[in-house]
Amino acid sequence: MSQPARAPGSDARRKAVLCLLLCVVTLAFFGPVVDDGFVLLDDVPYILGNPAVRAGITWETVKWSFTSIHAGYWHPLTWLSHALDCQLFGLNAAGHHSVSLLFHVANALLLFLLLEEATALLWPSFLVAGLFALHPLNVESIAWAAERKNVLSMFFFLLALWAYGRYARKGGAGRYAAVAGLFALGLMAKPQIITLPCALLLWDYWPLKRMFAGTGQPDDGRPAPRSFVFLLAEKLPLFVLAIAGSIITVKAQKTADAVRALSDYSFSVRLQNAIVSYARYLKILFWPEHLTPLYPHPGNSLTRWQVGASALLLLAITALVLRFREKRYLAMGWFWFLGVLVPMIGIVQVGEQAMADRFVYIPMIGIIVAAVWGVWELAAEKNISRRLLLVPAAGVLVVLGALSYHQATYWKDGITLFRYTLSITGKNYMAHQALAMALDKENRIDEAIPEFNAAEALHDFPLPQVLNLGVYEQRNGHVDGAITLYEKVASKSNDPQLRAAALDQIGSAEIKLKNYDQAKLSYDRALQVHSNDPAALLGSGLLAERSGETGDAVTRLTKAVNGEPSDVAVLLLAGALRRDHRLKEADSAAEMAKKISRDFSRAQAAATQMELLFGVPEAVASATSQKD
């Protein structure tokens, strides 16, 4: 199908106007993202807590970007992109979001120009680009600073498609090298584009029509038809790049313990979630409501009818596409959606989410192409003026833009975002945990701890994380809640050191409550598990000193110092020696503390505070006399 011939200058002006319009409406409807802040989660390891990135563009940052695996990824271009943002804007989130928005605009423009060049159809190409640009599913990729990798990798993905079109028409090793080079750059931004070689095969099928198109050189300037075997062999170097990118990604994800084992999610559970997720993606593509950055994984809770209905929907659409296979755009669009989404669909389960809006950033293009071209051709077949389609199309674009504008307001800050997430997803431990972190950052401790507890109640966290949560609760005055968490670790862990650490923390919590007998029992239990545990030796030594058993206190504190010779521990030993009337040894210990301490006055204050906390009589008497 082609449009009526127009003067080249008229076409160029028309395209220029539409490009400008696409830029303006995208910037207008996505404007609120500029006012959004950082939302923690990946924003911390990517930007806020990443010294290499925060340093800006330096030689050390460049070297680190290419040689380091961090946050479960090797993507040097993404790190350099964030570093450049920090160089230009510091930690002003508006600058970071603005750059991501500009990349999104560039992607929409590239998509428009690519389709128009390949099909010679101006308006359908523009509508596809407009629907992609304004869809609220794409808010996450722009408003979440850490998702720069999403928009950046698609930028190189589309450039590779453009270079491939040049290669398909004119051939040449240099043009093919450009495709491979752009593909490699995209992989260095985010490995989600590993399916590019398969996407190029679909691009050969439609709109280039190099595949299954007969033989001979076409007369309309399209690329020459090739056999499927030729087209597949042609892409072998790109498949090699894709395999290399996959291997690097899996290894990187394993370093961050992000790849879930089959014991966490069985293959059956993964397959069921994948089938249902495909259907859910289709639903939110056509009816984008209740979008969230954290969709909880259903585990084995999916019912047979959910899986069956989703599978039936996918099979029905596939059958329909094959039935109308003469309409090539349908098969290209549908299999683009199914295939490009494969790395993110959860068969290889990375993280805890069932699905994510950002995962469909590139795959959605297939569905939009199939829908727009289908309506466009149907209008031609029914003799409906295509100009009449522009009015409802404009209405759809405005509605999508308004939804995106509203969705962007939820990303104002972490507290707003995760309260909204909890309001639409119910029992979502990831959202509770993220909200707790956001509240903690704002020093809203009394609000944060219930969220941490809600997350812990919904999810079987690794026991070291449970211990850390207990420490957090204790540090912020929730001692009883901390003891409950410590007891959980002590009773469930098979690791002697972790059990001893939990029992040590119970002892310290009981000390805060002045339950000295209970504290002694906890320290004794810790020493039964780990006889040389320094914290238990230190605590039990101070309790022995409190009871007047100075000889036993010296023995225990000496063992503690031998295991962990900190300045505070050595000063506590010096105090016990002095109370046991071993003054020379006490002076020697004090001198040793001076030698190893970086801040002796701080160490003295900490040692005195511990003696007071444990109720060592002489320390208490000294403190009382000073008050008097």
XYZ file of C-alpha atoms in Angstrom:
628
model
C 0.000 0.000 0.000
C 1.340 3.432 -0.843
C 0.178 6.992 -0.630
C -0.505 9.246 -3.588
C 2.619 10.871 -4.928
C 3.471 14.248 -3.458
C 6.160 16.782 -4.064
C 9.292 15.902 -2.070
C 9.305 19.324 -0.445
C 5.706 18.925 0.701
C 6.455 15.543 2.301
C 9.525 16.925 4.051
C 7.560 19.875 5.444
C 4.735 17.597 6.550
C 7.147 15.274 8.347
C 8.893 18.197 9.991
C 5.586 19.577 11.295
C 4.529 16.172 12.616
C 7.912 15.669 14.294
C 7.553 19.043 16.000
C 3.999 18.193 17.066
C 5.153 14.841 18.472
C 7.860 16.579 20.506
C 5.519 19.248 21.862
C 2.688 16.955 22.951
C 5.053 14.414 24.531
C 6.877 17.095 26.514
C 3.566 18.649 27.543
C 1.875 15.472 28.773
C 5.005 14.080 30.444
C 5.911 17.447 31.977
C 5.203 16.404 35.605
C 8.117 13.954 35.596
C 10.479 16.920 35.807
C 9.058 17.708 39.250
C 9.423 14.111 40.475
C 12.171 13.140 42.891
C 14.271 10.063 43.447
C 12.240 7.138 44.775
C 14.992 5.022 46.388
C 14.968 1.346 45.366
C 17.436 1.205 42.455
C 18.003 4.968 42.634
C 20.329 4.314 45.595
C 22.813 1.837 44.032
C 22.548 3.549 40.651
C 22.935 7.194 41.691
C 22.445 8.320 45.291
C 24.738 5.728 46.871
C 27.137 5.236 43.965
C 30.381 7.201 44.513
C 31.695 6.420 41.011
C 28.589 7.850 39.359
C 28.324 10.823 41.714
C 31.921 11.773 40.864
C 30.818 12.678 37.329
C 32.813 11.932 34.198
C 36.337 11.115 35.359
C 38.860 8.587 34.125
C 38.242 6.496 37.244
C 34.500 6.496 36.557
C 35.035 5.462 32.930
C 37.335 2.641 34.015
C 34.911 1.528 36.729
C 31.974 1.594 34.298
C 33.638 -0.821 31.886
C 35.270 -3.135 34.408
C 32.678 -3.452 37.173
C 29.506 -5.440 37.702
C 27.269 -3.435 39.999
C 23.609 -3.772 41.038
C 23.421 -7.015 39.077
C 24.358 -5.486 35.708
C 27.256 -4.789 33.405
C 26.042 -1.789 31.422
C 28.852 0.772 31.108
C 26.919 3.214 28.900
C 24.176 3.477 31.494
C 26.709 4.238 34.235
C 28.381 6.874 32.059
C 24.985 8.397 31.266
C 24.178 8.714 34.988
C 27.674 10.055 35.680
C 27.214 12.746 33.024
C 23.916 13.715 34.659
C 25.688 14.063 38.000
C 28.392 16.130 36.304
C 25.754 18.483 34.874
C 23.001 18.483 37.515
C 24.469 16.986 40.679
C 21.694 15.237 42.598
C 18.960 17.497 41.253
C 16.417 14.874 40.173
C 14.796 17.274 37.674
C 17.893 17.182 35.487
C 18.060 13.374 35.523
C 14.369 13.034 34.617
C 14.620 15.674 31.895
C 17.366 13.748 30.116
C 15.328 10.522 30.268
C 12.320 12.390 28.864
C 14.415 13.725 25.975
C 15.564 10.176 25.188
C 11.910 9.077 25.177
C 11.041 11.883 22.756
C 13.966 10.876 20.551
C 12.733 7.268 20.569
C 9.245 8.349 19.481
C 10.716 10.436 16.645
C 12.953 7.575 15.516
C 9.997 5.189 15.526
C 7.947 7.577 13.392
C 10.708 8.155 10.852
C 11.634 4.448 10.698
C 8.094 3.342 9.943
C 7.487 6.139 7.461
C 10.695 5.325 5.607
C 9.938 1.593 5.507
C 6.236 1.836 4.548
C 5.861 5.246 2.823
C 2.746 5.738 4.951
C 2.883 8.989 6.876
C -0.232 9.004 9.069
C -0.176 5.404 10.348
C 3.517 5.846 11.175
C 2.740 9.032 13.074
C -0.136 7.431 14.987
C 2.055 4.491 16.046
C 4.721 6.901 17.281
C 2.127 9.056 19.043
C 0.483 6.124 20.815
C 3.909 4.889 21.927
C 5.024 8.354 23.033
C 1.958 9.123 25.154
C 1.136 5.714 26.614
C 1.091 5.785 30.445
C 2.922 2.437 30.585
C 6.018 4.421 29.657
C 5.869 6.803 32.619
C 7.900 4.366 34.726
C 10.804 4.348 32.269
C 11.080 8.143 32.492
C 10.012 9.039 36.030
C 12.242 6.382 37.626
C 15.755 7.758 37.337
C 17.358 4.307 37.559
C 15.447 3.233 34.430
C 17.588 5.406 32.183
C 18.872 2.075 30.874
C 15.446 1.384 29.399
C 15.160 4.498 27.231
C 18.880 4.450 26.394
C 18.933 0.843 25.183
C 15.836 1.418 23.020
C 17.521 4.445 21.474
C 20.335 2.218 20.181
C 17.824 -0.526 19.299
C 15.974 1.850 16.971
C 19.206 3.216 15.506
C 20.227 -0.366 14.761
C 16.883 -0.877 12.965
C 17.525 2.265 10.941
C 21.043 1.110 10.023
C 19.638 -2.310 9.099
C 17.206 -0.700 6.679
C 20.158 0.984 4.952
C 22.033 -2.305 4.839
C 19.005 -4.223 3.503
C 18.600 -1.786 0.617
C 22.217 -1.184 -0.333
C 24.270 -3.962 1.310
C 27.911 -3.436 2.283
C 30.128 -4.604 5.123
C 30.314 -1.099 6.545
C 26.550 -0.812 6.867
C 26.370 -4.250 8.498
C 29.147 -3.243 10.901
C 27.067 -0.195 11.836
C 24.155 -2.496 12.744
C 26.410 -4.689 14.870
C 28.074 -1.691 16.509
C 24.776 -0.069 17.459
C 23.532 -3.407 18.776
C 26.646 -3.715 20.954
C 26.127 -0.183 22.286
C 22.516 -1.022 23.119
C 23.607 -4.144 24.998
C 25.997 -1.942 26.977
C 22.993 0.155 28.014
C 20.645 -2.713 28.945
C 20.622 -6.340 27.790
C 16.834 -6.311 27.270
C 17.533 -5.809 23.544
C 19.186 -9.229 23.082
C 16.203 -10.175 20.911
C 17.231 -7.659 18.211
C 18.334 -10.372 15.707
C 14.879 -11.961 15.948
C 13.239 -8.534 15.662
C 15.258 -7.947 12.474
C 13.882 -11.182 11.004
C 10.369 -9.856 11.697
C 11.400 -6.524 10.174
C 12.481 -8.507 7.086
C 9.009 -10.075 6.958
C 7.287 -6.708 7.316
C 7.725 -3.876 6.447
C 10.879 -4.618 4.392
C 9.280 -7.749 2.822
C 12.607 -9.435 2.204
C 11.250 -12.741 3.530
C 8.843 -15.050 1.646
C 8.395 -12.450 -1.082
C 9.352 -14.415 -4.187
C 12.532 -13.767 -6.119
C 13.969 -11.014 -8.228
C 14.660 -7.323 -7.647
C 11.523 -5.296 -6.850
C 10.827 -2.234 -8.927
C 9.619 0.046 -6.104
C 12.952 0.516 -4.347
C 12.321 -2.101 -1.673
C 15.148 -4.443 -0.635
C 15.693 -7.554 -2.742
C 13.874 -10.689 -1.467
C 16.031 -13.342 0.191
C 15.484 -16.882 1.377
C 14.806 -17.527 5.042
C 18.075 -19.478 5.321
C 20.024 -16.534 3.893
C 18.336 -14.058 6.246
C 19.006 -16.284 9.248
C 22.655 -16.867 8.324
C 23.054 -13.147 7.712
C 22.306 -12.494 11.372
C 24.629 -15.084 12.901
C 27.176 -12.448 14.071
C 24.318 -10.618 15.790
C 23.175 -13.833 17.455
C 26.734 -14.292 18.739
C 26.571 -10.804 20.289
C 23.176 -11.658 21.808
C 24.504 -14.888 23.334
C 27.531 -13.076 24.763
C 25.240 -10.418 26.235
C 23.026 -13.117 27.757
C 25.966 -14.901 29.395
C 27.332 -11.673 30.854
C 23.882 -10.708 32.144
C 23.176 -14.045 33.829
C 26.580 -13.975 35.541
C 26.054 -10.372 36.627
C 22.578 -11.107 38.003
C 23.921 -14.073 39.946
C 26.508 -11.867 41.657
C 23.609 -9.837 43.054
C 21.582 -12.972 43.933
C 18.862 -11.594 41.641
C 18.268 -14.800 39.658
C 15.720 -16.891 41.534
C 16.347 -20.619 41.917
C 13.827 -23.252 40.857
C 13.339 -23.935 44.553
C 11.957 -20.378 44.858
C 9.775 -20.510 41.749
C 9.305 -23.858 40.012
C 9.260 -24.034 36.212
C 5.530 -24.691 36.328
C 4.940 -21.550 38.431
C 7.119 -19.497 36.069
C 5.321 -20.763 32.965
C 1.889 -20.071 34.453
C 2.910 -16.557 35.477
C 4.361 -15.934 32.002
C 1.098 -16.958 30.294
C -1.006 -14.796 32.600
C 1.451 -11.886 32.367
C 1.201 -11.830 28.556
C -2.569 -11.472 28.929
C -2.211 -8.826 31.649
C 0.174 -6.823 29.465
C -2.399 -6.861 26.663
C -5.066 -5.665 29.086
C -3.076 -2.706 30.393
C -1.952 -1.818 26.877
C -5.577 -1.309 25.857
C -6.928 -0.311 29.291
C -4.072 1.265 31.260
C -5.295 1.436 34.842
C -3.725 0.557 38.203
C -0.193 0.833 36.854
C 2.488 0.315 39.486
C 6.245 -0.232 39.676
C 5.788 -3.338 41.867
C 3.458 -6.107 40.736
C 3.728 -8.883 43.365
C 4.498 -12.352 42.054
C 1.494 -14.686 42.480
C 3.686 -17.722 43.217
C 1.529 -20.825 43.049
C -1.706 -18.938 43.763
C -2.853 -18.637 40.138
C -6.023 -20.606 39.469
C -6.536 -22.963 36.552
C -9.146 -20.715 34.986
C -6.774 -17.713 35.048
C -4.034 -19.671 33.310
C -6.470 -21.421 30.967
C -8.290 -18.230 29.954
C -4.993 -16.424 29.345
C -3.621 -19.313 27.252
C -6.852 -19.466 25.260
C -6.626 -15.725 24.543
C -3.030 -16.024 23.312
C -3.857 -19.033 21.138
C -6.936 -17.311 19.683
C -4.969 -14.210 18.699
C -2.219 -16.376 17.193
C -4.794 -18.340 15.172
C -6.385 -15.091 13.973
C -3.018 -13.705 12.917
C -2.204 -16.879 10.974
C -5.668 -16.889 9.400
C -5.029 -13.402 7.986
C -1.355 -13.989 7.237
C -1.601 -12.034 4.002
C -1.762 -8.973 6.254
C 1.884 -9.199 7.201
C 1.801 -6.408 9.764
C -0.465 -8.538 11.980
C 2.020 -11.405 12.215
C 4.959 -9.019 12.578
C 3.249 -7.047 15.357
C 1.987 -10.054 17.303
C 5.175 -12.085 17.180
C 7.211 -8.927 17.923
C 5.206 -8.528 21.129
C 5.532 -12.201 22.100
C 9.196 -12.554 21.127
C 10.771 -9.296 22.277
C 9.139 -9.776 25.690
C 10.612 -13.278 26.206
C 13.727 -12.192 28.192
C 11.532 -10.286 30.672
C 8.529 -12.609 30.889
C 9.836 -14.511 33.925
C 10.935 -17.914 32.616
C 14.331 -16.816 33.924
C 13.002 -15.160 37.073
C 15.009 -12.094 38.065
C 13.851 -10.295 41.186
C 10.497 -10.768 42.884
C 8.044 -9.038 40.523
C 5.486 -10.832 38.353
C 5.786 -8.218 35.598
C 6.765 -4.578 35.158
C 5.600 -1.661 33.019
C 9.159 -0.979 31.894
C 9.465 -4.482 30.444
C 6.931 -3.688 27.725
C 8.637 -0.462 26.557
C 9.879 -2.046 23.301
C 7.435 -4.996 22.954
C 4.372 -2.706 22.933
C 5.425 -1.367 19.529
C 4.334 -4.627 17.884
C 0.789 -4.438 19.253
C 0.456 -0.751 18.367
C 1.671 -1.377 14.791
C -0.758 -4.281 14.316
C -3.681 -2.271 15.720
C -3.023 0.949 13.774
C -2.308 -0.744 10.439
C -5.303 -3.041 10.930
C -7.695 -0.113 11.437
C -6.057 1.835 8.589
C -6.532 -0.998 6.097
C -10.006 -1.859 7.359
C -11.056 1.724 6.688
C -9.779 1.371 3.111
C -11.644 -1.893 2.597
C -14.907 -0.392 3.915
C -14.465 2.812 1.889
C -14.309 4.895 5.046
C -12.469 8.173 4.607
C -9.199 7.913 6.452
C -9.478 11.535 7.449
C -12.404 10.511 9.622
C -10.043 8.257 11.553
C -7.922 11.206 12.612
C -10.595 12.600 14.951
C -10.999 9.466 17.147
C -7.253 8.891 16.884
C -6.620 12.376 18.266
C -9.094 11.631 21.062
C -7.259 8.441 22.007
C -3.943 10.306 22.032
C -5.345 13.008 24.316
C -6.793 10.425 26.718
C -3.485 8.523 26.867
C -1.611 11.778 27.386
C -3.932 12.803 30.224
C -3.475 9.401 31.876
C 0.299 9.742 31.579
C 0.164 13.237 33.059
C -1.788 11.874 36.034
C 0.398 8.762 36.400
C 3.534 10.903 36.557
C 2.216 12.669 39.675
C 2.422 9.404 41.647
C 6.202 9.445 41.161
C 6.570 12.696 43.114
C 8.494 10.856 45.851
C 8.864 7.396 47.307
C 6.237 7.860 50.002
C 3.579 8.986 47.502
C 4.472 6.253 45.019
C 4.460 3.314 47.399
C 1.357 4.407 49.314
C -0.372 4.489 45.930
C 1.089 1.061 45.075
C -0.281 -0.435 48.281
C -3.685 1.087 47.607
C -4.028 -0.863 44.343
C -2.074 -4.072 44.955
C -3.059 -5.101 48.485
C -0.659 -7.596 50.076
C 2.571 -6.421 48.500
C 5.625 -6.940 50.709
C 7.895 -5.172 48.190
C 5.768 -2.020 48.414
C 5.665 -2.181 52.228
C 9.439 -2.500 52.327
C 9.966 0.313 49.807
C 7.563 2.578 51.705
C 9.390 1.808 54.945
C 12.701 2.796 53.344
C 11.196 6.038 52.038
C 9.724 6.885 55.450
C 13.009 6.034 57.152
C 14.854 8.412 54.832
C 12.524 11.172 56.030
C 13.179 10.147 59.692
C 9.521 9.138 60.113
C 10.572 6.153 62.212
C 7.268 5.425 63.922
C 5.611 5.156 60.492
C 8.467 3.180 58.929
C 8.635 0.335 61.452
C 5.027 -0.883 60.956
C 5.725 -0.988 57.213
C 8.877 -3.032 57.784
C 6.887 -5.373 60.013
C 4.109 -5.673 57.423
C 6.700 -6.625 54.792
C 8.269 -9.186 57.119
C 4.866 -10.715 57.892
C 4.081 -11.152 54.186
C 7.415 -12.524 53.039
C 9.915 -15.033 54.322
C 12.926 -12.731 54.278
C 16.427 -14.214 54.565
C 17.304 -14.448 58.248
C 20.243 -11.994 58.039
C 17.763 -9.372 56.787
C 15.414 -10.191 59.663
C 18.312 -9.662 62.074
C 19.080 -6.291 60.466
C 15.443 -5.283 60.779
C 15.585 -6.146 64.481
C 18.684 -3.980 64.915
C 16.852 -1.148 63.149
C 13.842 -1.502 65.458
C 16.032 -1.627 68.556
C 18.041 1.398 67.455
C 14.817 3.363 67.094
C 13.307 2.406 70.426
C 11.054 -0.530 69.436
C 12.836 -2.997 71.710
C 10.065 -5.552 72.208
C 9.538 -5.849 68.452
C 13.286 -6.254 67.989
C 13.440 -9.116 70.494
C 10.667 -10.934 68.613
C 12.692 -10.730 65.385
C 15.908 -11.819 67.118
C 14.153 -14.846 68.583
C 12.939 -15.797 65.126
C 16.512 -15.749 63.805
C 17.898 -17.628 66.819
C 15.276 -20.376 66.530
C 15.363 -20.852 62.743
C 18.971 -20.315 61.677
C 21.363 -23.216 61.159
C 24.349 -20.866 61.024
C 26.091 -20.801 64.457
C 27.497 -17.310 63.947
C 24.114 -15.901 62.897
C 22.370 -17.596 65.852
C 25.012 -16.246 68.228
C 24.605 -12.752 66.758
C 20.834 -12.927 67.269
C 21.280 -14.067 70.892
C 23.798 -11.261 71.452
C 21.210 -8.786 70.213
C 18.586 -10.259 72.533
C 21.025 -9.731 75.390
C 21.629 -6.095 74.427
C 17.869 -5.492 74.080
C 17.195 -7.011 77.519
C 19.903 -4.770 78.955
C 18.041 -1.737 77.572
C 14.936 -3.001 79.370
C 17.062 -3.579 82.538
C 16.205 -7.271 82.469
C 19.717 -8.269 83.541
C 18.920 -11.886 84.371
C 17.317 -12.413 80.961
C 20.296 -10.756 79.318
C 22.694 -13.110 81.111
C 20.710 -16.122 79.895
C 20.902 -14.839 76.311
C 24.655 -14.288 76.466
C 25.122 -17.749 77.971
C 23.065 -19.268 75.135
C 25.216 -17.398 72.618
C 28.395 -18.808 74.187
C 26.951 -22.311 74.046
C 26.512 -21.832 70.290
C 29.810 -20.010 69.713
C 32.184 -20.254 72.673
C 34.478 -17.411 71.534
C 31.792 -14.968 70.477
C 33.280 -11.534 71.350
C 29.944 -9.740 71.865
C 28.638 -12.417 74.250
C 31.935 -12.469 76.166
C 31.854 -8.693 76.458
C 28.217 -8.579 77.613
C 28.534 -11.460 80.059
C 31.778 -9.970 81.387
C 30.099 -6.659 82.169
C 27.217 -8.481 83.846
C 29.717 -10.439 85.951
C 31.309 -7.136 86.916
C 27.869 -5.773 87.835
C 27.448 -8.736 90.195
C 30.844 -8.088 91.833
C 32.510 -11.122 90.187
C 35.483 -9.101 88.958
C 37.762 -12.117 88.453
C 35.241 -13.783 86.136
C 34.692 -10.411 84.420
C 38.433 -10.059 83.706
C 38.567 -13.604 82.270
C 35.635 -13.018 79.949
C 36.737 -9.543 78.848
C 40.265 -10.815 78.171
C 38.858 -13.495 75.844
C 36.699 -10.854 74.174
C 39.714 -8.592 73.563
C 41.743 -11.503 72.173
C 38.934 -12.201 69.721
C 38.208 -8.578 68.771
C 40.735 -6.061 70.169
C 38.781 -2.809 69.774
C 39.699 0.287 71.778
C 36.375 0.229 73.658
C 36.771 -3.458 74.597
C 40.317 -2.881 75.856
C 39.144 0.077 77.973
C 36.391 -2.094 79.465
C 39.027 -4.702 80.318
C 41.154 -1.959 81.926
C 38.190 -0.959 84.091
C 37.586 -4.553 85.205
C 41.286 -5.010 86.018
C 41.252 -1.841 88.105
C 38.201 -3.015 90.029
C 39.964 -6.335 90.597
C 42.879 -4.339 92.073
C 45.280 -5.310 89.269
C 46.404 -1.742 88.707
C 49.582 -2.319 86.657
C 47.711 -4.561 84.224
C 44.939 -1.965 84.104
C 47.426 0.780 83.201
C 48.962 -1.432 80.505
C 45.529 -2.101 79.011
C 44.728 1.628 79.018
C 48.008 2.354 77.199
C 47.173 -0.325 74.635
C 43.767 1.281 74.072
C 45.464 4.627 73.405
C 47.752 3.045 70.819
C 45.020 1.332 68.815
C 42.383 4.065 69.120
C 41.760 6.635 66.421
C 39.668 8.755 68.775
C 40.536 7.977 72.396
C 38.138 10.446 73.988
C 35.265 8.941 71.973
C 36.326 5.441 73.038
C 36.446 6.506 76.700
C 32.948 7.976 76.440
C 31.616 4.818 74.765
C 33.202 2.551 77.407
C 31.748 4.632 80.232
C 28.338 4.601 78.574
C 28.429 0.789 78.308
C 29.379 0.392 81.957
C 26.485 2.636 82.935
C 24.106 0.741 80.649
C 25.103 -2.592 82.219
C 24.830 -1.151 85.717
C 28.480 -1.624 86.757
C 28.345 -0.305 90.367
C 31.492 1.820 90.410
C 30.565 3.462 87.096
C 27.047 4.196 88.349
C 28.400 5.629 91.620
C 30.853 7.819 89.707
C 28.124 9.112 87.432
C 25.870 9.829 90.432
C 28.583 11.748 92.274
C 29.256 13.850 89.188
C 25.570 14.776 89.039
C 25.591 15.680 92.724
